[in-house]
CSV table of C-alpha atoms in Angstrom, one decimal:
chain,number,residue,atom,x,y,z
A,171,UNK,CA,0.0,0.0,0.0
A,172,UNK,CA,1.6,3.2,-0.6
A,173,UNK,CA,1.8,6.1,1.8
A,174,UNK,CA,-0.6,8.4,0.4
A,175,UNK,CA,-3.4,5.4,0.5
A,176,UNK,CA,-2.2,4.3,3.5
A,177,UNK,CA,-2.7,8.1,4.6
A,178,UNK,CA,-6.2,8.1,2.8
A,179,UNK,CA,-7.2,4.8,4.8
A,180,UNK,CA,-6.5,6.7,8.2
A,181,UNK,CA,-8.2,9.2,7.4
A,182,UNK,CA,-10.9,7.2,7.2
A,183,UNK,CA,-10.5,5.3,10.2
A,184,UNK,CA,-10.2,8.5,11.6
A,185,UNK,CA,-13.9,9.6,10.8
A,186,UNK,CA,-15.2,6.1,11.6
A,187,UNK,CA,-13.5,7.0,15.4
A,188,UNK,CA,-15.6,10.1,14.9
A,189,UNK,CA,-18.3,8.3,14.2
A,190,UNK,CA,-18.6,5.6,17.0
A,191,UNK,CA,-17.1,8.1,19.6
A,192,UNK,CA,-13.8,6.6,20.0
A,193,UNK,CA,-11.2,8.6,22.0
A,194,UNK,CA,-9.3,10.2,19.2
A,195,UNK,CA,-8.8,13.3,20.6
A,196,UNK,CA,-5.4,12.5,22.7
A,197,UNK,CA,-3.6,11.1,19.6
A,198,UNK,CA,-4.7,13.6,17.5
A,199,UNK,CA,-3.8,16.3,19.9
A,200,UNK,CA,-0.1,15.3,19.9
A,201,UNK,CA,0.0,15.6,16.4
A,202,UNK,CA,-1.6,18.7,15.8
A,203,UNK,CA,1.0,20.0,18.3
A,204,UNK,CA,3.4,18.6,15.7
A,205,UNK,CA,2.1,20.6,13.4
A,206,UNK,CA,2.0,23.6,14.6
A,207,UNK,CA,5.5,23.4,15.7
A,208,UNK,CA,6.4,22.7,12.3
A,209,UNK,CA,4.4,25.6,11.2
A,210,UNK,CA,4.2,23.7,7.8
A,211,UNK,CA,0.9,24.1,5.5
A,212,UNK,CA,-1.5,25.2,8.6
A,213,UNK,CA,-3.5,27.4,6.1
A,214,UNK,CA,-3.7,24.6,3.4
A,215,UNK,CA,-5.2,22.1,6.6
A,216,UNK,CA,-7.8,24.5,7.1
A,217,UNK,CA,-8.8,24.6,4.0
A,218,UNK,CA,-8.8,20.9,3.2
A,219,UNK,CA,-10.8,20.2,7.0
A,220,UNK,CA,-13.4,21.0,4.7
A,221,UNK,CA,-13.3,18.4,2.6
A,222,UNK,CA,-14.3,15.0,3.5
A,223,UNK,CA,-13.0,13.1,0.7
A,224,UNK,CA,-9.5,14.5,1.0
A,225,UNK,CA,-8.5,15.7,4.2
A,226,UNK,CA,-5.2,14.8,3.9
A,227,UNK,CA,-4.8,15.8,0.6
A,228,UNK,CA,-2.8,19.1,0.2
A,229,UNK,CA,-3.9,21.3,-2.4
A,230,UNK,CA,-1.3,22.7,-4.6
A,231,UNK,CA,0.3,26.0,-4.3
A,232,UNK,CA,1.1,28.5,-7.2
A,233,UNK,CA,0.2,30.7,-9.8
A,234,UNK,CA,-3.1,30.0,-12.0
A,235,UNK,CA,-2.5,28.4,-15.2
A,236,UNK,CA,-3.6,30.9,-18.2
A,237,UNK,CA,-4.5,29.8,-21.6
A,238,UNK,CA,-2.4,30.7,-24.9
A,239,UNK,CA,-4.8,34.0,-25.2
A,240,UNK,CA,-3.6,35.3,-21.1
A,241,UNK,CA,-7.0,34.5,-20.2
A,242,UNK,CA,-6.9,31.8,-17.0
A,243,UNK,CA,-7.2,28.6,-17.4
A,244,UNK,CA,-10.1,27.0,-15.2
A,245,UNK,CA,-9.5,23.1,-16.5
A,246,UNK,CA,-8.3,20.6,-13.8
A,247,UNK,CA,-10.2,18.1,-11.4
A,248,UNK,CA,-11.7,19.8,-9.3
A,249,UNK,CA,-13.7,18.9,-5.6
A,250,UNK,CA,-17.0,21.1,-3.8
A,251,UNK,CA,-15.5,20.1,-0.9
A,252,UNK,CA,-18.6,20.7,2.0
A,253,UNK,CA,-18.8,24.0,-0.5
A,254,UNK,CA,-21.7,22.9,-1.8
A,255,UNK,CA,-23.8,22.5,1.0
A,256,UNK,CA,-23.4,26.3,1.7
A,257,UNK,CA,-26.4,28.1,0.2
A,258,UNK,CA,-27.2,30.8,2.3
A,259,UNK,CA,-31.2,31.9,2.7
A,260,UNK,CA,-33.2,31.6,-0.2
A,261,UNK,CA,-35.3,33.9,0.2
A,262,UNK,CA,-38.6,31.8,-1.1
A,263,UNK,CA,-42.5,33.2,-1.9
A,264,UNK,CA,-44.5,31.3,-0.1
A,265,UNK,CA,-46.0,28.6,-2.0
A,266,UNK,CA,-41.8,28.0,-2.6
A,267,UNK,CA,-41.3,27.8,1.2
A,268,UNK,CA,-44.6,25.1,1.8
A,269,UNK,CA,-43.1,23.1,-1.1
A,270,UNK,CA,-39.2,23.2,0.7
A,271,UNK,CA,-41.4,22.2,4.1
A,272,UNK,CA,-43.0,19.3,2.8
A,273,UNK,CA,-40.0,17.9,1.1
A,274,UNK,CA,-38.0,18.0,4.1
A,275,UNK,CA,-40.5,16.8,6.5
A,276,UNK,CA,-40.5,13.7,4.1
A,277,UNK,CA,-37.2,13.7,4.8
A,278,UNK,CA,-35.7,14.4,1.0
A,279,UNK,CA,-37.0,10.7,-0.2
A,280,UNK,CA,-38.0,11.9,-3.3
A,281,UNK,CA,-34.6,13.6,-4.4
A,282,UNK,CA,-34.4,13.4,-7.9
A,283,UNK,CA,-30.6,12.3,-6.6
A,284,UNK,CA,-31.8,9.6,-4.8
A,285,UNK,CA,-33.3,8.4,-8.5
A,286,UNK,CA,-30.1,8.9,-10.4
A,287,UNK,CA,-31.3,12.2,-11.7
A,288,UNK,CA,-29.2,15.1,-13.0
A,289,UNK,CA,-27.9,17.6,-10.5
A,290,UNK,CA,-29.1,20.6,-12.2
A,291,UNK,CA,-26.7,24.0,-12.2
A,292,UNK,CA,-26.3,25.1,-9.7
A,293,UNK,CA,-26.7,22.3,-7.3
A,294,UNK,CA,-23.5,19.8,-6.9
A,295,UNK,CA,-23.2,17.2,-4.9
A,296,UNK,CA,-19.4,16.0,-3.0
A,297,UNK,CA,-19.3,14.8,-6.2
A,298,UNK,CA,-16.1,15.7,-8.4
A,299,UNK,CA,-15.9,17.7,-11.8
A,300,UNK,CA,-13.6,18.2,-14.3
A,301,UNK,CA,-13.2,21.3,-15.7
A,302,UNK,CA,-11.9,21.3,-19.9
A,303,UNK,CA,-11.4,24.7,-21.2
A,304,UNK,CA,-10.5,25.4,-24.9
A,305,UNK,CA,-10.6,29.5,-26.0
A,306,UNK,CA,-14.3,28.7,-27.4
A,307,UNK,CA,-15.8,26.5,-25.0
A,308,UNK,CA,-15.7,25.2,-21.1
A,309,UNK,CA,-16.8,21.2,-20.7
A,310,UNK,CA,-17.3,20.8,-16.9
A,311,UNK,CA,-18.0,16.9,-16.3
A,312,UNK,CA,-19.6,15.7,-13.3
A,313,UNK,CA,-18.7,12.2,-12.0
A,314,UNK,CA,-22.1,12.4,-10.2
A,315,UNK,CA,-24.7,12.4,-8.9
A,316,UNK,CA,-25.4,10.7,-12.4
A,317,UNK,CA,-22.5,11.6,-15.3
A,318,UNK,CA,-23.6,14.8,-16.9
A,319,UNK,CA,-22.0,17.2,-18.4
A,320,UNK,CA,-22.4,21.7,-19.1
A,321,UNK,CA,-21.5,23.2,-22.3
A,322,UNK,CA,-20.5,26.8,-21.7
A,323,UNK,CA,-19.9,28.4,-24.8
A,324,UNK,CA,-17.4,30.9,-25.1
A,325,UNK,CA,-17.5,31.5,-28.6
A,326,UNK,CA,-19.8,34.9,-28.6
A,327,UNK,CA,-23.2,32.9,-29.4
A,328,UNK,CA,-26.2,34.3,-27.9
A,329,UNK,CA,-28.7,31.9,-25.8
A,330,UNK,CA,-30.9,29.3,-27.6
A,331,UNK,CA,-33.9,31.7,-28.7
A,332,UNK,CA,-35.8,28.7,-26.7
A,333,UNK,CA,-35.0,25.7,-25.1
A,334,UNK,CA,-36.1,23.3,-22.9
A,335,UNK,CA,-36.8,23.1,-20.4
A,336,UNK,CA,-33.5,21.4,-20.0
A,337,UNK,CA,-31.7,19.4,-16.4
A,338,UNK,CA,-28.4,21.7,-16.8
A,339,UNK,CA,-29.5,24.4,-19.2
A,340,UNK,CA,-28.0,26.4,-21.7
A,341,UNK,CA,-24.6,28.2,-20.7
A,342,UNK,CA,-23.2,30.8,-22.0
A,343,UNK,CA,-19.9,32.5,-21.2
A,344,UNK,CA,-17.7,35.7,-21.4
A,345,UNK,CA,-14.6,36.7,-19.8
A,346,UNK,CA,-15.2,39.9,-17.5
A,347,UNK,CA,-11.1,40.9,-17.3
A,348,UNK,CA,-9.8,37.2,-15.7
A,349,UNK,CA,-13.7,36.0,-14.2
A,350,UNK,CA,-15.8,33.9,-16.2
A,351,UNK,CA,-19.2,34.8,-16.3
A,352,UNK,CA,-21.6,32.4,-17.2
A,353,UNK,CA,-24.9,32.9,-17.7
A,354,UNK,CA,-27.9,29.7,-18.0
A,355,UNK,CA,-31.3,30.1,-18.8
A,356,UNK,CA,-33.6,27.2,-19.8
A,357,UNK,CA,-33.4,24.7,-16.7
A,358,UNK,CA,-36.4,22.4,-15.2
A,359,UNK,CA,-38.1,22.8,-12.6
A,360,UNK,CA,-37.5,19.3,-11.4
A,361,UNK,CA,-34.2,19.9,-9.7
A,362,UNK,CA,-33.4,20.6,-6.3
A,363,UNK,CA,-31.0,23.1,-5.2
A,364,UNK,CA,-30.4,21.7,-1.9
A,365,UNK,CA,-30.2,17.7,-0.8
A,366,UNK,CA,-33.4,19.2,1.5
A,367,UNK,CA,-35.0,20.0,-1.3
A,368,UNK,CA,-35.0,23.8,-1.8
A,369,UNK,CA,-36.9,24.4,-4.8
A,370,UNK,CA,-37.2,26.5,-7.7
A,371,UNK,CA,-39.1,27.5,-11.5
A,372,UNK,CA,-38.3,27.0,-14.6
A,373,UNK,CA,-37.5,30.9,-15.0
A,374,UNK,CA,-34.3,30.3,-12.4
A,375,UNK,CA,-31.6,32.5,-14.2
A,376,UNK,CA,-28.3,31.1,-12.7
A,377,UNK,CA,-25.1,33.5,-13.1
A,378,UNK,CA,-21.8,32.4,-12.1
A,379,UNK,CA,-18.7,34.5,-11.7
A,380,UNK,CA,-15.7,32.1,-12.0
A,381,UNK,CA,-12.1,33.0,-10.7
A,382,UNK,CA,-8.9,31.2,-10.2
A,383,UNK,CA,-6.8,33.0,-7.7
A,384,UNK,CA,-4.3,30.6,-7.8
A,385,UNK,CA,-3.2,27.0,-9.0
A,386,UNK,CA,-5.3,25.0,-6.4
A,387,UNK,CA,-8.4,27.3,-5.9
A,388,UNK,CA,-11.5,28.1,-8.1
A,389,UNK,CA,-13.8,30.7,-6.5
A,390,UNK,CA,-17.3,31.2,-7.5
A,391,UNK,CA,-19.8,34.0,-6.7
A,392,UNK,CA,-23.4,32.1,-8.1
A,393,UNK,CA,-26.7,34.5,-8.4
A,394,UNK,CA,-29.5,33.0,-8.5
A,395,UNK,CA,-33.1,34.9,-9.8
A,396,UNK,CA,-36.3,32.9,-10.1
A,397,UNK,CA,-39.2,35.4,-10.5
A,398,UNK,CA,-41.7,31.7,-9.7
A,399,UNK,CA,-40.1,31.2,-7.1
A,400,UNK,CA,-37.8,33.7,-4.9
A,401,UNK,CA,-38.8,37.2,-3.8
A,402,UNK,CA,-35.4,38.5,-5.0
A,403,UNK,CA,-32.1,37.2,-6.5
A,404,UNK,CA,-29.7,35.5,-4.5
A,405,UNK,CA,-25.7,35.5,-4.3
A,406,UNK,CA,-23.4,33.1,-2.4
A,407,UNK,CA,-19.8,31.3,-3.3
A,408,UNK,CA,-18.1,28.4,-3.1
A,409,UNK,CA,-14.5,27.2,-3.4
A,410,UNK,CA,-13.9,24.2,-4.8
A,411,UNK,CA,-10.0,23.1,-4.4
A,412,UNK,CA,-8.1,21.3,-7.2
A,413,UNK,CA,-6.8,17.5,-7.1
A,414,UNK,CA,-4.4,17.0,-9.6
A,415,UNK,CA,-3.6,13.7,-8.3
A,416,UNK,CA,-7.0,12.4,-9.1
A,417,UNK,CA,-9.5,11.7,-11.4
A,418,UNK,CA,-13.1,11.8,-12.1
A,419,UNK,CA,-14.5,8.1,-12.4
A,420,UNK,CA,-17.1,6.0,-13.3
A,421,UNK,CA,-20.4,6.1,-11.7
A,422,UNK,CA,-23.1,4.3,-13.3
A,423,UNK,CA,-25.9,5.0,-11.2
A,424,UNK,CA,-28.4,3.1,-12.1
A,425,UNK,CA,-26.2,0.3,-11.8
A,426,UNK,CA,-27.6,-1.5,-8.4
A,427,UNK,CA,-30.0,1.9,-7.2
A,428,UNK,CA,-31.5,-0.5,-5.1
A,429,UNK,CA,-32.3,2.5,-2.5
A,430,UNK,CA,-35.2,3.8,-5.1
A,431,UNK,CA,-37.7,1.2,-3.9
A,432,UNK,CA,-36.5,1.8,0.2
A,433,UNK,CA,-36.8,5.4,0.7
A,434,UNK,CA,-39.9,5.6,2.5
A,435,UNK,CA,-39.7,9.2,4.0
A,436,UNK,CA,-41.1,9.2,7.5
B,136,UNK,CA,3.9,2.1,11.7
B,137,UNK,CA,2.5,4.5,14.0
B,138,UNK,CA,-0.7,6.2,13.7
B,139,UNK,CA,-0.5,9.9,12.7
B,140,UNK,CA,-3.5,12.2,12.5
B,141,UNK,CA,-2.9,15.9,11.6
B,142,UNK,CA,-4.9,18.8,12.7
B,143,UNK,CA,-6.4,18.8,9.6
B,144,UNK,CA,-8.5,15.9,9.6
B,145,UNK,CA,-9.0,16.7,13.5
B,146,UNK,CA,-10.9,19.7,11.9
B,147,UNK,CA,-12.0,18.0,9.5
B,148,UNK,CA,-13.8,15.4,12.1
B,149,UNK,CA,-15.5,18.5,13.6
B,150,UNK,CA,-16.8,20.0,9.9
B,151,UNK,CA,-18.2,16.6,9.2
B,152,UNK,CA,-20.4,16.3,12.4
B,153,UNK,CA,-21.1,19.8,12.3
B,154,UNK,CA,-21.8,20.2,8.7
B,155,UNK,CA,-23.9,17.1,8.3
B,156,UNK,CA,-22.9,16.9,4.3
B,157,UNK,CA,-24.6,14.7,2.2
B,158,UNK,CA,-22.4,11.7,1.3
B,159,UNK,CA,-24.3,9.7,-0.7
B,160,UNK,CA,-26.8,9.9,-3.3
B,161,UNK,CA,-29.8,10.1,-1.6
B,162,UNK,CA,-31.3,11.1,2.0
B,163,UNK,CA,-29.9,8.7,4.2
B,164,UNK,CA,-32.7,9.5,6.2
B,165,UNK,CA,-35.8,8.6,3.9
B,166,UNK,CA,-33.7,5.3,4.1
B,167,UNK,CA,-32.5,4.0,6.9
B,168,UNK,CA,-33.5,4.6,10.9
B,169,UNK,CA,-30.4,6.2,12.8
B,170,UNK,CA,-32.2,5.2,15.9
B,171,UNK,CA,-32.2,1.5,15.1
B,172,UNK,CA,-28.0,0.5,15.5
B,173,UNK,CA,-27.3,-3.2,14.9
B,174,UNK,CA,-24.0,-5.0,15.2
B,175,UNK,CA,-23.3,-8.0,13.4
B,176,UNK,CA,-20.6,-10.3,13.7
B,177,UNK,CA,-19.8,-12.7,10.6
B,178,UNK,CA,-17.5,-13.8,7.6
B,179,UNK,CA,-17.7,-11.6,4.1
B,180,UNK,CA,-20.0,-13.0,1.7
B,181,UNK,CA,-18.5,-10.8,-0.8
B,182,UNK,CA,-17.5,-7.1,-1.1
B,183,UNK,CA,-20.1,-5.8,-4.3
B,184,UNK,CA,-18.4,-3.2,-6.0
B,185,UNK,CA,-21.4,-1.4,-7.5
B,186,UNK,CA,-22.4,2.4,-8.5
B,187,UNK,CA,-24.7,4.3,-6.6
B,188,UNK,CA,-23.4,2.5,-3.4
B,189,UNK,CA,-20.7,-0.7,-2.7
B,190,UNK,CA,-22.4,-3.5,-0.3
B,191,UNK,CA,-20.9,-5.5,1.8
B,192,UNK,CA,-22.4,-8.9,2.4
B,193,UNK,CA,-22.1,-10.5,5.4
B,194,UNK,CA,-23.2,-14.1,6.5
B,195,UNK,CA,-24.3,-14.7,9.7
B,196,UNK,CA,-24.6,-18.0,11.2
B,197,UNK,CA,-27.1,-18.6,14.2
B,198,UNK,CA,-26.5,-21.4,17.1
B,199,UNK,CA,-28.4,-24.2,15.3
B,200,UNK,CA,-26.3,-23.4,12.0
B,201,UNK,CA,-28.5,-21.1,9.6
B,202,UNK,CA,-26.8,-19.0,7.9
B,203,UNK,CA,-28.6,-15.5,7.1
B,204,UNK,CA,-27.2,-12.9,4.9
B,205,UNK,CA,-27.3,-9.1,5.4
B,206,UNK,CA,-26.5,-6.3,3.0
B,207,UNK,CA,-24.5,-3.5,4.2
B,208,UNK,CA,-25.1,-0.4,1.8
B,209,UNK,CA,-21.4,1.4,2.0
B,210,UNK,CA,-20.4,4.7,0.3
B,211,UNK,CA,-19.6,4.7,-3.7
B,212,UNK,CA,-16.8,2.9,-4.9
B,213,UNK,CA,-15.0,6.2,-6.0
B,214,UNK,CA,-15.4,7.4,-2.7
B,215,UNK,CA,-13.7,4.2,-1.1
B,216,UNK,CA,-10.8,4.3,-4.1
B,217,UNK,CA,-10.0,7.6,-2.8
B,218,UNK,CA,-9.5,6.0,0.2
B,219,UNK,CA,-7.1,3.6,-0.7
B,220,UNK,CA,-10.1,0.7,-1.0
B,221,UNK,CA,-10.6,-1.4,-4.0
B,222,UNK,CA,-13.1,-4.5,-4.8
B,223,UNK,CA,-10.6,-6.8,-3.1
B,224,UNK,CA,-10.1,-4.9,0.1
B,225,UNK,CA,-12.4,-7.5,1.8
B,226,UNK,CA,-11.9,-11.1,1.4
B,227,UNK,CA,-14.5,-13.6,1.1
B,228,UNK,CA,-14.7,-15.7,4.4
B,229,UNK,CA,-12.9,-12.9,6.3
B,230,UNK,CA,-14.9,-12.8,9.8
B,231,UNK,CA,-15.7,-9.0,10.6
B,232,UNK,CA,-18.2,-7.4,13.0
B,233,UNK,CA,-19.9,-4.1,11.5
B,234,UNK,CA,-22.1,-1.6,12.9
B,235,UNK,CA,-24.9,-0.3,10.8
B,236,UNK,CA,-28.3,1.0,11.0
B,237,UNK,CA,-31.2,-0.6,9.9
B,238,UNK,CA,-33.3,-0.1,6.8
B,239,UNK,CA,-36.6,1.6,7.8
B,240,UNK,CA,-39.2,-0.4,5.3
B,241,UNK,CA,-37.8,-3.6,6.8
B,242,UNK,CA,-37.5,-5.4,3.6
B,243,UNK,CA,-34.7,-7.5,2.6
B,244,UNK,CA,-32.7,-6.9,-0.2
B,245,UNK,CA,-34.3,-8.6,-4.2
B,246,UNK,CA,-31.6,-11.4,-3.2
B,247,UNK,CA,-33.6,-12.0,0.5
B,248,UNK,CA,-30.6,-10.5,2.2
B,249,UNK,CA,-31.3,-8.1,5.2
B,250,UNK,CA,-30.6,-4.6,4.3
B,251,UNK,CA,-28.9,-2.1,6.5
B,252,UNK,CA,-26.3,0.9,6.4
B,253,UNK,CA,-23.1,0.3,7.4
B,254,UNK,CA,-21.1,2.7,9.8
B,255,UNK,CA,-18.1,0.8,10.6
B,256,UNK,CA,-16.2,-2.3,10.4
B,257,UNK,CA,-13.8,-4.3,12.7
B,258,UNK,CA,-11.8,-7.2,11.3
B,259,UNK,CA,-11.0,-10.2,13.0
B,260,UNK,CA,-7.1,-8.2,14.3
B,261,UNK,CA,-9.3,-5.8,16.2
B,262,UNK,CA,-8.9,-3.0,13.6
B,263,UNK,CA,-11.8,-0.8,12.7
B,264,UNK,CA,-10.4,-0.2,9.1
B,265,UNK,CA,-13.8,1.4,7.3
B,266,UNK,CA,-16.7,4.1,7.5
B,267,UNK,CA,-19.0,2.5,5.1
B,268,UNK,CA,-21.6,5.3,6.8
B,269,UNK,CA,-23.6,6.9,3.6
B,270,UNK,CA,-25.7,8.5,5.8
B,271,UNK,CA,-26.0,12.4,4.7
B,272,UNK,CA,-27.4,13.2,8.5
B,273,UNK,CA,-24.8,11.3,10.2
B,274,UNK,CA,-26.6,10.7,14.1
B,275,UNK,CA,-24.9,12.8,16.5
B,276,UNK,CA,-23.7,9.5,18.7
């Protein structure tokens, strides 16, 4: 086994300790003392606590890759980290707000997730993507919930005059100076935006303002408008962290979704 | 080899509880009943490498003999690769004791096996080397 799984497969004995209560702590104390003595990388381990998957897993350090034009470069592997759960308030009209009630006091069975649906934009799951950019177009690939896949198109073409409506819309992208603004019209209403099931029309407008600060970070500011279904737009961000080392996989959903049948809600 | 944990993942333990993400696919809640633990103690059946969720079967045999098989849902197998698992990382006949929680519906598995969520497992040496926990609203304790 080498280190880095070996490292991976403490990690995850670690959260199973977590998990059943076992007395961690002590151990773990020592070494963070280590740590900080070392003083080595305490900002990256902040930043990676956040991530689940990858705890362990330094993200790299260094300038942003830009493409042959100067633009940045946005392509790599990258992870939500627990990014994704972090929505802010929605502010919802009401019949919005009895809808999000109902779902959650079902407790989320009927997730479009849970049936190896699409995500929808902006919704992503701990689930990785891969970013592909080219001068005229951005491919982002999701691994899951189900593999899907956004088209942003870079090449100056306006919207689809109509379309839809469609799981992850029609995107559309211009630089703003080094932030990618992508703009998607023309989603369901089918998705959720939230595993609690947060809802929204099929007039959501979903705006995202993409920036790579550095090698290992990707920033995005999302706006959200939904004249159905919010009382006014909505902005929040996420960070996802790059992991060169790895690679999106296979995930054929549908496989063995034996949990369709069980989830009975309440 | 001694264990090392970083500060990191200390944190990391805290976000996790606190953040009650959702690791799997669907509301771990709508499926399973956090309230209803079981332990097991048995050989592997077999380790099932399948997309949404890897199961882990486990046979159980009871004091006259009979041997009763249960289904473990575990996280995806791209999850468990990334942590240093693959399809062989259990071995047929290995004996194991796993906590899990227990499906609400009550029904077995198409193949009659008992289906539950598993949270961890111990092999036979006494270590607990898994978190097979898909549960997006991990119970508090």
């Amino acid at each position: 086994m080498s280190k880095r799984h070996l490292t991976s497969v403490l990690s995850a004995i670690a959260i199973a300790a977590m998990l059943s209560l076992l007395p961690v702590a002590s151990v773990a104390q020592s070494d963070a003392k280590a740590d900080a003595k070392s003083g080595k990388g305490k900002a990256a381990q902040k930043e990676n606590a956040a991530d689940f998957q990858s705890a362990s897993t330094p993200t790299p350090t260094g300038p942003a890759p830009k493409m042959p034009d100067g633009k940045p470069d946005l392509s790599g592997v990258w992870t939500p980290g627990l990014s994704f759960t972090q929505l802010g308030q929605v502010p919802l009209q009401p019949w919005a707000e009895e809808l999000y009630k109902q779902r959650r006091a079902n407790l989320s069975k009927d997730d479009p997730e849970g049936h190896c649906l699409p995500a929808g934009v902006p919704r992503i799951s701990p689930f990785l993507q891969k970013f592909v950019q080219t001068p005229t177009l951005l491919v982002i690939l999701d691994e899951g919930n189900i593999h899907s896949y956004r088209q942003v198109f870079l090449d100056g073409r306006p919207h689809l005059d109509d379309s839809g409506p469609l799981w992850m819309g029609d995107s559309i992208g211009k630089w703003d100076g080094d932030t990618l603004v992508v703009d998607t019209k023309f989603l369901n209403d089918k998705t959720w935006l939230n595993g609690q099931g947060l809802p929204h029309s099929d007039e959501l407008h979903v705006v995202e303002r993409f920036k790579r600060p550095d090698l290992g970070h990707l920033e995005i500011e999302i706006t959200m408008e939904d004249p159905k279904a919010f009382t006014k737009p909505h902005t929040f961000t996420r960070t996802y962290l790059l992991r060169p080392t790895w690679e999106i996989q296979e995930y054929v959903c549908n496989e063995f979704n034996v949990d369709a049948e069980h989830l009975v809600g309440k | 080899m001694a264990f090392k944990f970083n500060a990191a993942l200390v944190t990391g333990i805290g976000l996790l509880a606190a953040a009650a993400p959702v690791l799997a696919h669907h509301s771990f809640a709508a499926e399973y009943d956090s309230t209803k633990t079981v332990t097991v103690k048995g050989t592997i059946n077999k380790l099932s490498w399948v997309n949404p969720h890897a199961y882990v079967f486990v046979d159980v045999k009871d004091a006259s003999g009979k041997v009763t098989t249960w289904a473990f849902e575990s996280l995806s197998p791209n999850a468990l690769s990334r942590q240093g698992w693959n399809r062989n990382s259990l071995k047929q006949g290995e004996e194991v004791t796993v906590e899990g929680y227990m499906a609400k519906d009550g029904k077995p598995l198409a193949d009659g096996s008992i289906h539950a969520n598993s949270r961890a497992i111990t092999r036979a040496d006494g270590r607990k080397v898994f978190v097979g926990s898909s549960a997006d609203d991990v119970p508090s304790k």
